[in-house]
mmCIF file with all atom_site columns, C-alpha atoms in Angstrom:
data_model
loop_
_atom_site.group_PDB
_atom_site.id
_atom_site.type_symbol
_atom_site.label_atom_id
_atom_site.label_alt_id
_atom_site.label_comp_id
_atom_site.label_asym_id
_atom_site.label_entity_id
_atom_site.label_seq_id
_atom_site.pdbx_PDB_ins_code
_atom_site.Cartn_x
_atom_site.Cartn_y
_atom_site.Cartn_z
_atom_site.occupancy
_atom_site.B_iso_or_equiv
_atom_site.pdbx_formal_charge
_atom_site.auth_seq_id
_atom_site.auth_comp_id
_atom_site.auth_asym_id
_atom_site.auth_atom_id
_atom_site.pdbx_PDB_model_num
ATOM 1   C CA . MET S 1 1   ? 96.232 -44.765 -59.454 1.00 55.00 ? 1   MET S CA 1
ATOM 2   C CA . PHE S 1 2   ? 95.720 -41.983 -56.905 1.00 46.00 ? 2   PHE S CA 1
ATOM 3   C CA . VAL S 1 3   ? 97.941 -39.621 -58.881 1.00 47.00 ? 3   VAL S CA 1
ATOM 4   C CA . PHE S 1 4   ? 96.052 -40.393 -62.100 1.00 43.00 ? 4   PHE S CA 1
ATOM 5   C CA . THR S 1 5   ? 92.673 -39.776 -60.403 1.00 48.00 ? 5   THR S CA 1
ATOM 6   C CA . LEU S 1 6   ? 93.938 -36.487 -59.018 1.00 45.00 ? 6   LEU S CA 1
ATOM 7   C CA . TRP S 1 7   ? 95.180 -35.471 -62.464 1.00 44.00 ? 7   TRP S CA 1
ATOM 8   C CA . VAL S 1 8   ? 91.780 -36.214 -64.029 1.00 43.00 ? 8   VAL S CA 1
ATOM 9   C CA . MET S 1 9   ? 90.032 -34.113 -61.395 1.00 48.00 ? 9   MET S CA 1
ATOM 10  C CA . LEU S 1 10  ? 92.372 -31.197 -62.005 1.00 45.00 ? 10  LEU S CA 1
ATOM 11  C CA . GLN S 1 11  ? 91.516 -31.239 -65.693 1.00 48.00 ? 11  GLN S CA 1
ATOM 12  C CA . THR S 1 12  ? 87.906 -30.376 -64.822 1.00 45.00 ? 12  THR S CA 1
ATOM 13  C CA . LEU S 1 13  ? 88.886 -27.205 -63.007 1.00 45.00 ? 13  LEU S CA 1
ATOM 14  C CA . ASN S 1 14  ? 88.744 -23.797 -64.632 1.00 49.00 ? 14  ASN S CA 1
ATOM 15  C CA . ASP S 1 15  ? 91.533 -21.364 -63.753 1.00 50.00 ? 15  ASP S CA 1
ATOM 16  C CA . ASP S 1 16  ? 89.155 -18.437 -64.193 1.00 49.00 ? 16  ASP S CA 1
ATOM 17  C CA . THR S 1 17  ? 85.919 -19.608 -62.582 1.00 50.00 ? 17  THR S CA 1
ATOM 18  C CA . PRO S 1 18  ? 85.254 -21.716 -59.454 1.00 48.00 ? 18  PRO S CA 1
ATOM 19  C CA . LYS S 1 19  ? 83.612 -25.057 -60.213 1.00 48.00 ? 19  LYS S CA 1
ATOM 20  C CA . TYR S 1 20  ? 81.040 -24.677 -57.422 1.00 48.00 ? 20  TYR S CA 1
ATOM 21  C CA . ARG S 1 21  ? 79.448 -21.302 -56.739 1.00 48.00 ? 21  ARG S CA 1
ATOM 22  C CA . ASP S 1 22  ? 76.254 -22.183 -54.896 1.00 49.00 ? 22  ASP S CA 1
ATOM 23  C CA . ARG S 1 23  ? 77.388 -21.385 -51.357 1.00 50.00 ? 23  ARG S CA 1
ATOM 24  C CA . VAL S 1 24  ? 76.772 -17.632 -51.516 1.00 48.00 ? 24  VAL S CA 1
ATOM 25  C CA . ALA S 1 25  ? 73.806 -16.518 -53.625 1.00 75.00 ? 25  ALA S CA 1
ATOM 26  C CA . SER S 1 26  ? 73.805 -12.886 -52.493 1.00 87.00 ? 26  SER S CA 1
ATOM 27  C CA . PRO S 1 27  ? 76.664 -10.477 -51.788 1.00 94.00 ? 27  PRO S CA 1
ATOM 28  C CA . GLY S 1 28  ? 77.560 -8.852  -48.527 1.00 95.00 ? 28  GLY S CA 1
ATOM 29  C CA . LEU S 1 29  ? 77.760 -5.099  -48.138 1.00 96.00 ? 29  LEU S CA 1
ATOM 30  C CA . VAL S 1 30  ? 80.805 -3.199  -46.877 1.00 96.00 ? 30  VAL S CA 1
ATOM 31  C CA . ILE S 1 31  ? 81.514 0.475   -46.351 1.00 97.00 ? 31  ILE S CA 1
ATOM 32  C CA . ARG S 1 32  ? 84.410 2.838   -46.854 1.00 98.00 ? 32  ARG S CA 1
ATOM 33  C CA . PRO S 1 33  ? 86.058 4.274   -44.854 1.00 97.00 ? 33  PRO S CA 1
ATOM 34  C CA . ASN S 1 34  ? 86.857 0.835   -43.538 1.00 93.00 ? 34  ASN S CA 1
ATOM 35  C CA . SER S 1 35  ? 85.339 1.250   -40.088 1.00 95.00 ? 35  SER S CA 1
ATOM 36  C CA . LEU S 1 36  ? 81.967 0.437   -38.581 1.00 96.00 ? 36  LEU S CA 1
ATOM 37  C CA . ASN S 1 37  ? 82.599 3.070   -35.893 1.00 97.00 ? 37  ASN S CA 1
ATOM 38  C CA . ILE S 1 38  ? 83.088 6.530   -37.383 1.00 98.00 ? 38  ILE S CA 1
ATOM 39  C CA . GLU S 1 39  ? 83.838 9.008   -34.631 1.00 97.00 ? 39  GLU S CA 1
ATOM 40  C CA . PHE S 1 40  ? 85.494 12.410  -34.989 1.00 98.00 ? 40  PHE S CA 1
ATOM 41  C CA . ASN S 1 41  ? 85.517 16.086  -34.081 1.00 97.00 ? 41  ASN S CA 1
ATOM 42  C CA . ARG S 1 42  ? 84.648 18.049  -37.195 1.00 96.00 ? 42  ARG S CA 1
ATOM 43  C CA . SER S 1 43  ? 86.865 20.917  -36.046 1.00 96.00 ? 43  SER S CA 1
ATOM 44  C CA . ASP S 1 44  ? 89.973 18.718  -35.770 1.00 96.00 ? 44  ASP S CA 1
ATOM 45  C CA . PRO S 1 45  ? 91.512 17.540  -39.081 1.00 97.00 ? 45  PRO S CA 1
ATOM 46  C CA . LEU S 1 46  ? 93.745 15.142  -37.160 1.00 96.00 ? 46  LEU S CA 1
ATOM 47  C CA . GLU S 1 47  ? 90.665 13.224  -36.013 1.00 96.00 ? 47  GLU S CA 1
ATOM 48  C CA . TYR S 1 48  ? 88.904 12.873  -39.343 1.00 97.00 ? 48  TYR S CA 1
ATOM 49  C CA . GLY S 1 49  ? 92.059 12.797  -41.471 1.00 97.00 ? 49  GLY S CA 1
ATOM 50  C CA . GLN S 1 50  ? 92.275 9.004   -41.333 1.00 96.00 ? 50  GLN S CA 1
ATOM 51  C CA . TYR S 1 51  ? 88.819 8.668   -42.877 1.00 98.00 ? 51  TYR S CA 1
ATOM 52  C CA . VAL S 1 52  ? 89.569 11.211  -45.605 1.00 98.00 ? 52  VAL S CA 1
ATOM 53  C CA . GLN S 1 53  ? 92.857 9.524   -46.447 1.00 98.00 ? 53  GLN S CA 1
ATOM 54  C CA . HIS S 1 54  ? 91.239 6.109   -46.674 1.00 98.00 ? 54  HIS S CA 1
ATOM 55  C CA . LEU S 1 55  ? 88.467 7.358   -48.967 1.00 98.00 ? 55  LEU S CA 1
ATOM 56  C CA . GLU S 1 56  ? 90.933 9.152   -51.235 1.00 98.00 ? 56  GLU S CA 1
ATOM 57  C CA . SER S 1 57  ? 93.138 6.073   -51.472 1.00 97.00 ? 57  SER S CA 1
ATOM 58  C CA . PHE S 1 58  ? 90.182 3.791   -52.170 1.00 98.00 ? 58  PHE S CA 1
ATOM 59  C CA . LEU S 1 59  ? 88.769 6.060   -54.896 1.00 98.00 ? 59  LEU S CA 1
ATOM 60  C CA . HIS S 1 60  ? 92.059 6.401   -56.750 1.00 97.00 ? 60  HIS S CA 1
ATOM 61  C CA . GLN S 1 61  ? 91.141 3.474   -59.030 1.00 96.00 ? 61  GLN S CA 1
ATOM 62  C CA . TYR S 1 62  ? 87.903 5.310   -59.846 1.00 98.00 ? 62  TYR S CA 1
ATOM 63  C CA . ASN S 1 63  ? 89.642 8.494   -60.995 1.00 97.00 ? 63  ASN S CA 1
ATOM 64  C CA . ASP S 1 64  ? 88.016 9.786   -64.168 1.00 96.00 ? 64  ASP S CA 1
ATOM 65  C CA . SER S 1 65  ? 91.346 9.599   -65.991 1.00 96.00 ? 65  SER S CA 1
ATOM 66  C CA . GLU S 1 66  ? 91.680 5.911   -65.094 1.00 95.00 ? 66  GLU S CA 1
ATOM 67  C CA . GLN S 1 67  ? 88.081 5.026   -65.902 1.00 97.00 ? 67  GLN S CA 1
ATOM 68  C CA . ALA S 1 68  ? 88.268 6.767   -69.278 1.00 96.00 ? 68  ALA S CA 1
ATOM 69  C CA . LYS S 1 69  ? 90.333 3.746   -70.391 1.00 95.00 ? 69  LYS S CA 1
ATOM 70  C CA . ASN S 1 70  ? 87.326 1.480   -69.791 1.00 96.00 ? 70  ASN S CA 1
ATOM 71  C CA . ASP S 1 71  ? 84.162 0.989   -71.835 1.00 96.00 ? 71  ASP S CA 1
ATOM 72  C CA . LEU S 1 72  ? 80.973 3.015   -71.976 1.00 96.00 ? 72  LEU S CA 1
ATOM 73  C CA . CYS S 1 73  ? 78.365 0.319   -71.443 1.00 96.00 ? 73  CYS S CA 1
ATOM 74  C CA . MET S 1 74  ? 74.638 0.270   -72.126 1.00 95.00 ? 74  MET S CA 1
ATOM 75  C CA . ALA S 1 75  ? 72.819 1.404   -68.987 1.00 95.00 ? 75  ALA S CA 1
ATOM 76  C CA . GLY S 1 76  ? 70.116 -0.911  -67.682 1.00 95.00 ? 76  GLY S CA 1
ATOM 77  C CA . GLN S 1 77  ? 71.447 -4.003  -69.468 1.00 96.00 ? 77  GLN S CA 1
ATOM 78  C CA . TYR S 1 78  ? 73.684 -6.812  -68.257 1.00 97.00 ? 78  TYR S CA 1
ATOM 79  C CA . SER S 1 79  ? 77.164 -6.839  -69.783 1.00 96.00 ? 79  SER S CA 1
ATOM 80  C CA . GLU S 1 80  ? 77.166 -10.530 -70.668 1.00 96.00 ? 80  GLU S CA 1
ATOM 81  C CA . GLN S 1 81  ? 80.439 -11.636 -72.263 1.00 95.00 ? 81  GLN S CA 1
ATOM 82  C CA . ASP S 1 82  ? 80.484 -15.407 -71.867 1.00 92.00 ? 82  ASP S CA 1
ATOM 83  C CA . GLY S 1 83  ? 82.029 -15.985 -75.270 1.00 89.00 ? 83  GLY S CA 1
ATOM 84  C CA . GLU S 1 84  ? 84.648 -13.258 -75.044 1.00 90.00 ? 84  GLU S CA 1
ATOM 85  C CA . SER S 1 85  ? 88.177 -14.138 -73.960 1.00 86.00 ? 85  SER S CA 1
ATOM 86  C CA . LEU S 1 86  ? 88.906 -10.509 -73.071 1.00 88.00 ? 86  LEU S CA 1
ATOM 87  C CA . LYS S 1 87  ? 86.165 -9.076  -70.891 1.00 95.00 ? 87  LYS S CA 1
ATOM 88  C CA . LYS S 1 88  ? 85.368 -5.384  -71.173 1.00 95.00 ? 88  LYS S CA 1
ATOM 89  C CA . VAL S 1 89  ? 85.183 -3.272  -68.030 1.00 96.00 ? 89  VAL S CA 1
ATOM 90  C CA . CYS S 1 90  ? 82.386 -0.728  -67.662 1.00 97.00 ? 90  CYS S CA 1
ATOM 91  C CA . GLN S 1 91  ? 83.325 2.762   -66.569 1.00 97.00 ? 91  GLN S CA 1
ATOM 92  C CA . PHE S 1 92  ? 82.474 3.972   -63.099 1.00 98.00 ? 92  PHE S CA 1
ATOM 93  C CA . LYS S 1 93  ? 83.938 7.443   -62.669 1.00 97.00 ? 93  LYS S CA 1
ATOM 94  C CA . ARG S 1 94  ? 84.302 8.899   -59.196 1.00 97.00 ? 94  ARG S CA 1
ATOM 95  C CA . SER S 1 95  ? 82.693 12.109  -60.481 1.00 97.00 ? 95  SER S CA 1
ATOM 96  C CA . LEU S 1 96  ? 79.397 10.152  -60.383 1.00 97.00 ? 96  LEU S CA 1
ATOM 97  C CA . LEU S 1 97  ? 79.617 10.512  -56.605 1.00 98.00 ? 97  LEU S CA 1
ATOM 98  C CA . TYR S 1 98  ? 79.368 14.314  -56.922 1.00 97.00 ? 98  TYR S CA 1
ATOM 99  C CA . SER S 1 99  ? 79.798 15.981  -53.514 1.00 96.00 ? 99  SER S CA 1
ATOM 100 C CA . CYS S 1 100 ? 81.046 12.668  -52.107 1.00 98.00 ? 100 CYS S CA 1
ATOM 101 C CA . SER S 1 101 ? 83.676 12.235  -54.825 1.00 98.00 ? 101 SER S CA 1
ATOM 102 C CA . GLY S 1 102 ? 86.358 14.208  -52.989 1.00 97.00 ? 102 GLY S CA 1
ATOM 103 C CA . MET S 1 103 ? 86.737 16.394  -56.068 1.00 96.00 ? 103 MET S CA 1
ATOM 104 C CA . GLU S 1 104 ? 84.589 19.337  -54.950 1.00 93.00 ? 104 GLU S CA 1
ATOM 105 C CA . ASP S 1 105 ? 85.161 18.851  -51.227 1.00 97.00 ? 105 ASP S CA 1
ATOM 106 C CA . THR S 1 106 ? 88.498 17.193  -50.505 1.00 97.00 ? 106 THR S CA 1
ATOM 107 C CA . THR S 1 107 ? 87.362 16.318  -46.953 1.00 98.00 ? 107 THR S CA 1
ATOM 108 C CA . PHE S 1 108 ? 84.318 14.332  -48.191 1.00 98.00 ? 108 PHE S CA 1
ATOM 109 C CA . GLY S 1 109 ? 82.072 16.408  -45.916 1.00 98.00 ? 109 GLY S CA 1
ATOM 110 C CA . TYR S 1 110 ? 83.919 15.539  -42.717 1.00 98.00 ? 110 TYR S CA 1
ATOM 111 C CA . ALA S 1 111 ? 85.088 19.099  -42.092 1.00 97.00 ? 111 ALA S CA 1
ATOM 112 C CA . LYS S 1 112 ? 81.470 20.240  -42.350 1.00 97.00 ? 112 LYS S CA 1
ATOM 113 C CA . GLY S 1 113 ? 80.197 17.550  -40.029 1.00 97.00 ? 113 GLY S CA 1
ATOM 114 C CA . GLN S 1 114 ? 78.260 15.878  -42.875 1.00 98.00 ? 114 GLN S CA 1
ATOM 115 C CA . PRO S 1 115 ? 80.403 12.831  -43.651 1.00 98.00 ? 115 PRO S CA 1
ATOM 116 C CA . CYS S 1 116 ? 80.198 10.689  -46.752 1.00 98.00 ? 116 CYS S CA 1
ATOM 117 C CA . VAL S 1 117 ? 80.180 6.908   -46.501 1.00 98.00 ? 117 VAL S CA 1
ATOM 118 C CA . ILE S 1 118 ? 80.633 4.715   -49.555 1.00 98.00 ? 118 ILE S CA 1
ATOM 119 C CA . VAL S 1 119 ? 78.692 1.454   -49.802 1.00 98.00 ? 119 VAL S CA 1
ATOM 120 C CA . LYS S 1 120 ? 79.684 -1.363  -52.122 1.00 97.00 ? 120 LYS S CA 1
ATOM 121 C CA . MET S 1 121 ? 78.708 -4.975  -52.706 1.00 96.00 ? 121 MET S CA 1
ATOM 122 C CA . ASN S 1 122 ? 81.225 -7.777  -52.502 1.00 96.00 ? 122 ASN S CA 1
ATOM 123 C CA . ARG S 1 123 ? 82.108 -9.417  -55.789 1.00 95.00 ? 123 ARG S CA 1
ATOM 124 C CA . ILE S 1 124 ? 80.395 -12.672 -56.726 1.00 95.00 ? 124 ILE S CA 1
ATOM 125 C CA . ILE S 1 125 ? 81.277 -14.355 -60.014 1.00 95.00 ? 125 ILE S CA 1
ATOM 126 C CA . GLY S 1 126 ? 78.305 -14.687 -62.334 1.00 95.00 ? 126 GLY S CA 1
ATOM 127 C CA . LEU S 1 127 ? 75.913 -12.632 -60.191 1.00 95.00 ? 127 LEU S CA 1
ATOM 128 C CA . LYS S 1 128 ? 73.079 -10.995 -62.139 1.00 95.00 ? 128 LYS S CA 1
ATOM 129 C CA . PRO S 1 129 ? 70.662 -9.336  -59.716 1.00 95.00 ? 129 PRO S CA 1
ATOM 130 C CA . SER S 1 130 ? 67.113 -9.071  -60.982 1.00 93.00 ? 130 SER S CA 1
ATOM 131 C CA . GLY S 1 131 ? 65.079 -5.895  -60.875 1.00 93.00 ? 131 GLY S CA 1
ATOM 132 C CA . ASP S 1 132 ? 66.734 -2.540  -60.305 1.00 94.00 ? 132 ASP S CA 1
ATOM 133 C CA . PRO S 1 133 ? 68.910 -2.794  -57.193 1.00 97.00 ? 133 PRO S CA 1
ATOM 134 C CA . TYR S 1 134 ? 69.579 0.269   -55.103 1.00 98.00 ? 134 TYR S CA 1
ATOM 135 C CA . ILE S 1 135 ? 70.997 1.120   -51.693 1.00 98.00 ? 135 ILE S CA 1
ATOM 136 C CA . ASN S 1 136 ? 68.647 2.406   -49.030 1.00 97.00 ? 136 ASN S CA 1
ATOM 137 C CA . CYS S 1 137 ? 69.869 3.576   -45.617 1.00 97.00 ? 137 CYS S CA 1
ATOM 138 C CA . THR S 1 138 ? 67.833 4.264   -42.507 1.00 96.00 ? 138 THR S CA 1
ATOM 139 C CA . SER S 1 139 ? 68.570 5.586   -39.051 1.00 95.00 ? 139 SER S CA 1
ATOM 140 C CA . LYS S 1 140 ? 68.139 3.002   -36.310 1.00 92.00 ? 140 LYS S CA 1
ATOM 141 C CA . SER S 1 141 ? 68.406 5.716   -33.655 1.00 85.00 ? 141 SER S CA 1
ATOM 142 C CA . VAL S 1 142 ? 65.569 7.719   -32.116 1.00 81.00 ? 142 VAL S CA 1
ATOM 143 C CA . LYS S 1 143 ? 66.480 10.812  -34.120 1.00 80.00 ? 143 LYS S CA 1
ATOM 144 C CA . PRO S 1 144 ? 65.469 10.882  -37.801 1.00 86.00 ? 144 PRO S CA 1
ATOM 145 C CA . LEU S 1 145 ? 68.355 11.448  -40.197 1.00 92.00 ? 145 LEU S CA 1
ATOM 146 C CA . GLN S 1 146 ? 68.376 13.009  -43.637 1.00 95.00 ? 146 GLN S CA 1
ATOM 147 C CA . MET S 1 147 ? 70.635 11.472  -46.274 1.00 97.00 ? 147 MET S CA 1
ATOM 148 C CA . GLN S 1 148 ? 71.636 12.131  -49.847 1.00 98.00 ? 148 GLN S CA 1
ATOM 149 C CA . TYR S 1 149 ? 72.622 9.417   -52.334 1.00 98.00 ? 149 TYR S CA 1
ATOM 150 C CA . PHE S 1 150 ? 75.045 9.416   -55.254 1.00 98.00 ? 150 PHE S CA 1
ATOM 151 C CA . PRO S 1 151 ? 74.375 8.225   -57.927 1.00 97.00 ? 151 PRO S CA 1
ATOM 152 C CA . HIS S 1 152 ? 70.810 9.510   -57.713 1.00 94.00 ? 152 HIS S CA 1
ATOM 153 C CA . GLU S 1 153 ? 68.534 7.421   -55.477 1.00 95.00 ? 153 GLU S CA 1
ATOM 154 C CA . GLY S 1 154 ? 71.386 5.032   -54.700 1.00 97.00 ? 154 GLY S CA 1
ATOM 155 C CA . THR S 1 155 ? 70.956 3.054   -57.916 1.00 97.00 ? 155 THR S CA 1
ATOM 156 C CA . ILE S 1 156 ? 73.274 0.181   -58.881 1.00 97.00 ? 156 ILE S CA 1
ATOM 157 C CA . ASP S 1 157 ? 73.108 -0.250  -62.639 1.00 97.00 ? 157 ASP S CA 1
ATOM 158 C CA . ARG S 1 158 ? 72.847 -3.751  -64.106 1.00 96.00 ? 158 ARG S CA 1
ATOM 159 C CA . MET S 1 159 ? 75.551 -2.984  -66.674 1.00 97.00 ? 159 MET S CA 1
ATOM 160 C CA . TYR S 1 160 ? 78.198 -3.781  -64.025 1.00 97.00 ? 160 TYR S CA 1
ATOM 161 C CA . PHE S 1 161 ? 77.041 -7.416  -63.906 1.00 97.00 ? 161 PHE S CA 1
ATOM 162 C CA . PRO S 1 162 ? 78.032 -10.171 -64.256 1.00 96.00 ? 162 PRO S CA 1
ATOM 163 C CA . TYR S 1 163 ? 81.566 -10.247 -62.900 1.00 96.00 ? 163 TYR S CA 1
ATOM 164 C CA . TYR S 1 164 ? 83.804 -12.926 -64.453 1.00 95.00 ? 164 TYR S CA 1
ATOM 165 C CA . GLY S 1 165 ? 86.594 -13.276 -61.920 1.00 94.00 ? 165 GLY S CA 1
ATOM 166 C CA . LYS S 1 166 ? 89.857 -11.566 -61.074 1.00 90.00 ? 166 LYS S CA 1
ATOM 167 C CA . LYS S 1 167 ? 91.929 -13.322 -63.728 1.00 91.00 ? 167 LYS S CA 1
ATOM 168 C CA . THR S 1 168 ? 89.449 -13.016 -66.600 1.00 91.00 ? 168 THR S CA 1
ATOM 169 C CA . HIS S 1 169 ? 87.899 -9.647  -65.768 1.00 95.00 ? 169 HIS S CA 1
ATOM 170 C CA . LYS S 1 170 ? 91.045 -7.610  -65.229 1.00 93.00 ? 170 LYS S CA 1
ATOM 171 C CA . GLY S 1 171 ? 90.547 -4.018  -64.140 1.00 93.00 ? 171 GLY S CA 1
ATOM 172 C CA . TYR S 1 172 ? 86.957 -4.600  -63.030 1.00 96.00 ? 172 TYR S CA 1
ATOM 173 C CA . VAL S 1 173 ? 85.663 -2.200  -60.390 1.00 95.00 ? 173 VAL S CA 1
ATOM 174 C CA . GLN S 1 174 ? 82.469 -2.546  -58.406 1.00 95.00 ? 174 GLN S CA 1
ATOM 175 C CA . PRO S 1 175 ? 79.756 0.090   -58.740 1.00 98.00 ? 175 PRO S CA 1
ATOM 176 C CA . LEU S 1 176 ? 79.540 2.342   -55.702 1.00 98.00 ? 176 LEU S CA 1
ATOM 177 C CA . VAL S 1 177 ? 76.879 4.252   -53.843 1.00 98.00 ? 177 VAL S CA 1
ATOM 178 C CA . ALA S 1 178 ? 77.885 7.228   -51.713 1.00 98.00 ? 178 ALA S CA 1
ATOM 179 C CA . VAL S 1 179 ? 75.677 8.224   -48.807 1.00 98.00 ? 179 VAL S CA 1
ATOM 180 C CA . LYS S 1 180 ? 76.047 11.734  -47.430 1.00 98.00 ? 180 LYS S CA 1
ATOM 181 C CA . LEU S 1 181 ? 74.778 12.057  -43.868 1.00 98.00 ? 181 LEU S CA 1
ATOM 182 C CA . LEU S 1 182 ? 73.140 15.470  -43.643 1.00 97.00 ? 182 LEU S CA 1
ATOM 183 C CA . LEU S 1 183 ? 73.757 15.968  -39.948 1.00 97.00 ? 183 LEU S CA 1
ATOM 184 C CA . LYS S 1 184 ? 72.562 19.159  -38.268 1.00 95.00 ? 184 LYS S CA 1
ATOM 185 C CA . LYS S 1 185 ? 73.955 20.852  -35.188 1.00 93.00 ? 185 LYS S CA 1
ATOM 186 C CA . GLU S 1 186 ? 71.409 19.079  -32.995 1.00 94.00 ? 186 GLU S CA 1
ATOM 187 C CA . ASP S 1 187 ? 72.718 15.730  -34.272 1.00 94.00 ? 187 ASP S CA 1
ATOM 188 C CA . TYR S 1 188 ? 76.219 16.338  -32.925 1.00 96.00 ? 188 TYR S CA 1
ATOM 189 C CA . ASN S 1 189 ? 77.401 14.680  -29.718 1.00 95.00 ? 189 ASN S CA 1
ATOM 190 C CA . SER S 1 190 ? 74.828 11.901  -30.149 1.00 93.00 ? 190 SER S CA 1
ATOM 191 C CA . GLU S 1 191 ? 75.511 8.373   -31.319 1.00 94.00 ? 191 GLU S CA 1
ATOM 192 C CA . LEU S 1 192 ? 73.720 7.552   -34.560 1.00 95.00 ? 192 LEU S CA 1
ATOM 193 C CA . ILE S 1 193 ? 73.195 4.030   -35.884 1.00 96.00 ? 193 ILE S CA 1
ATOM 194 C CA . VAL S 1 194 ? 72.726 3.697   -39.637 1.00 97.00 ? 194 VAL S CA 1
ATOM 195 C CA . GLU S 1 195 ? 71.724 0.547   -41.511 1.00 97.00 ? 195 GLU S CA 1
ATOM 196 C CA . CYS S 1 196 ? 72.104 0.283   -45.287 1.00 97.00 ? 196 CYS S CA 1
ATOM 197 C CA . LYS S 1 197 ? 70.462 -2.441  -47.364 1.00 97.00 ? 197 LYS S CA 1
ATOM 198 C CA . VAL S 1 198 ? 70.352 -3.415  -51.002 1.00 97.00 ? 198 VAL S CA 1
ATOM 199 C CA . GLU S 1 199 ? 66.723 -3.197  -52.134 1.00 96.00 ? 199 GLU S CA 1
ATOM 200 C CA . GLY S 1 200 ? 64.754 -3.532  -55.348 1.00 96.00 ? 200 GLY S CA 1
ATOM 201 C CA . SER S 1 201 ? 66.048 -6.947  -56.403 1.00 95.00 ? 201 SER S CA 1
ATOM 202 C CA . ASN S 1 202 ? 66.169 -10.628 -55.501 1.00 94.00 ? 202 ASN S CA 1
ATOM 203 C CA . LEU S 1 203 ? 69.283 -10.138 -53.354 1.00 95.00 ? 203 LEU S CA 1
ATOM 204 C CA . LYS S 1 204 ? 68.897 -11.198 -49.733 1.00 93.00 ? 204 LYS S CA 1
ATOM 205 C CA . ASN S 1 205 ? 69.094 -8.549  -47.023 1.00 93.00 ? 205 ASN S CA 1
ATOM 206 C CA . ASN S 1 206 ? 67.339 -9.986  -43.974 1.00 89.00 ? 206 ASN S CA 1
ATOM 207 C CA . ASP S 1 207 ? 69.191 -13.183 -43.060 1.00 87.00 ? 207 ASP S CA 1
ATOM 208 C CA . GLU S 1 208 ? 69.524 -13.198 -39.266 1.00 84.00 ? 208 GLU S CA 1
ATOM 209 C CA . ARG S 1 209 ? 72.395 -15.682 -39.513 1.00 84.00 ? 209 ARG S CA 1
ATOM 210 C CA . ASP S 1 210 ? 74.494 -13.237 -41.529 1.00 86.00 ? 210 ASP S CA 1
ATOM 211 C CA . LYS S 1 211 ? 74.297 -9.568  -40.523 1.00 84.00 ? 211 LYS S CA 1
ATOM 212 C CA . PHE S 1 212 ? 76.325 -8.475  -43.555 1.00 87.00 ? 212 PHE S CA 1
ATOM 213 C CA . LEU S 1 213 ? 74.382 -10.328 -46.251 1.00 93.00 ? 213 LEU S CA 1
ATOM 214 C CA . GLY S 1 214 ? 72.857 -7.558  -48.345 1.00 95.00 ? 214 GLY S CA 1
ATOM 215 C CA . ARG S 1 215 ? 73.194 -5.058  -45.508 1.00 96.00 ? 215 ARG S CA 1
ATOM 216 C CA . VAL S 1 216 ? 75.640 -3.296  -43.244 1.00 97.00 ? 216 VAL S CA 1
ATOM 217 C CA . THR S 1 217 ? 75.213 -1.350  -40.013 1.00 97.00 ? 217 THR S CA 1
ATOM 218 C CA . PHE S 1 218 ? 77.592 1.299   -38.748 1.00 97.00 ? 218 PHE S CA 1
ATOM 219 C CA . ARG S 1 219 ? 77.850 3.856   -35.961 1.00 97.00 ? 219 ARG S CA 1
ATOM 220 C CA . VAL S 1 220 ? 78.529 7.583   -36.353 1.00 97.00 ? 220 VAL S CA 1
ATOM 221 C CA . LEU S 1 221 ? 79.399 10.099  -33.649 1.00 97.00 ? 221 LEU S CA 1
ATOM 222 C CA . VAL S 1 222 ? 80.328 13.652  -34.647 1.00 97.00 ? 222 VAL S CA 1
ATOM 223 C CA . THR S 1 223 ? 81.415 16.281  -32.148 1.00 97.00 ? 223 THR S CA 1
ATOM 224 C CA . GLU S 1 224 ? 82.504 19.886  -32.555 1.00 89.00 ? 224 GLU S CA 1
#
C-alpha cells in the first residue's frame, strides 16, 4: 500500500518544474567577480588578475558568437512560452556591457583603478517582475561615488522572463547589469561600501531577515 501511494504521488511531479514554488517570491542578487571583498593594487596585475580571470570566464557564455545562436526577442515584453516544448532563449550579448564587457578593456577597468562589477539576479522559475526593473547602486561610505551602468541606466528587460527551468529552458542565461565604479585618485586607499538593489518593480529589496533578497552589498579597496 505504501509503495502504491508513493507511486501515485510521483505521478503528480513534473520533471521540469517544481510542484511548489511559493517559498521564494523574489530573487537574490549576486555579483561577479565572486567576492564581496574586492581589494587590489591597480599597479599590480598579480593582485587584480584573479578578478579579471573570473569575469572573463563567467562572460564566456555571453560571447557575441555564442549568443548569436539564440533568439532576438521583443524588448519590453515577457517571453511567455507555456505551450512550447522547446523554449527559445533570448540573446544577451556581452557587448551590451560596453566598457565592462572585457572587449575594449581586457582588464575590466581594474588596471585603471575603475573596476567593473557585474550584478545578476538568481534564477526563479516562472518569475515575471512587474514594472521596469533596474539595478541601482549607492555608496554606503562617507565619500560619494560616481558609477556608470551597462546596459544604460541598469535596466533589466522583461523579455528575459519567465525562466522555465534548467531542463526545459536549455541554454538560458540571466540578463546582466555591469556597474563601473568611477573611482578618482582621492578614492584610493579608502574602504568603500557599495549596495546594489533591484528597483522599479514588485521585487523585494528591503527584507531585514535576508540581506541578499533583491540586494547585495560589497566592499572595495583600491590602492596604487
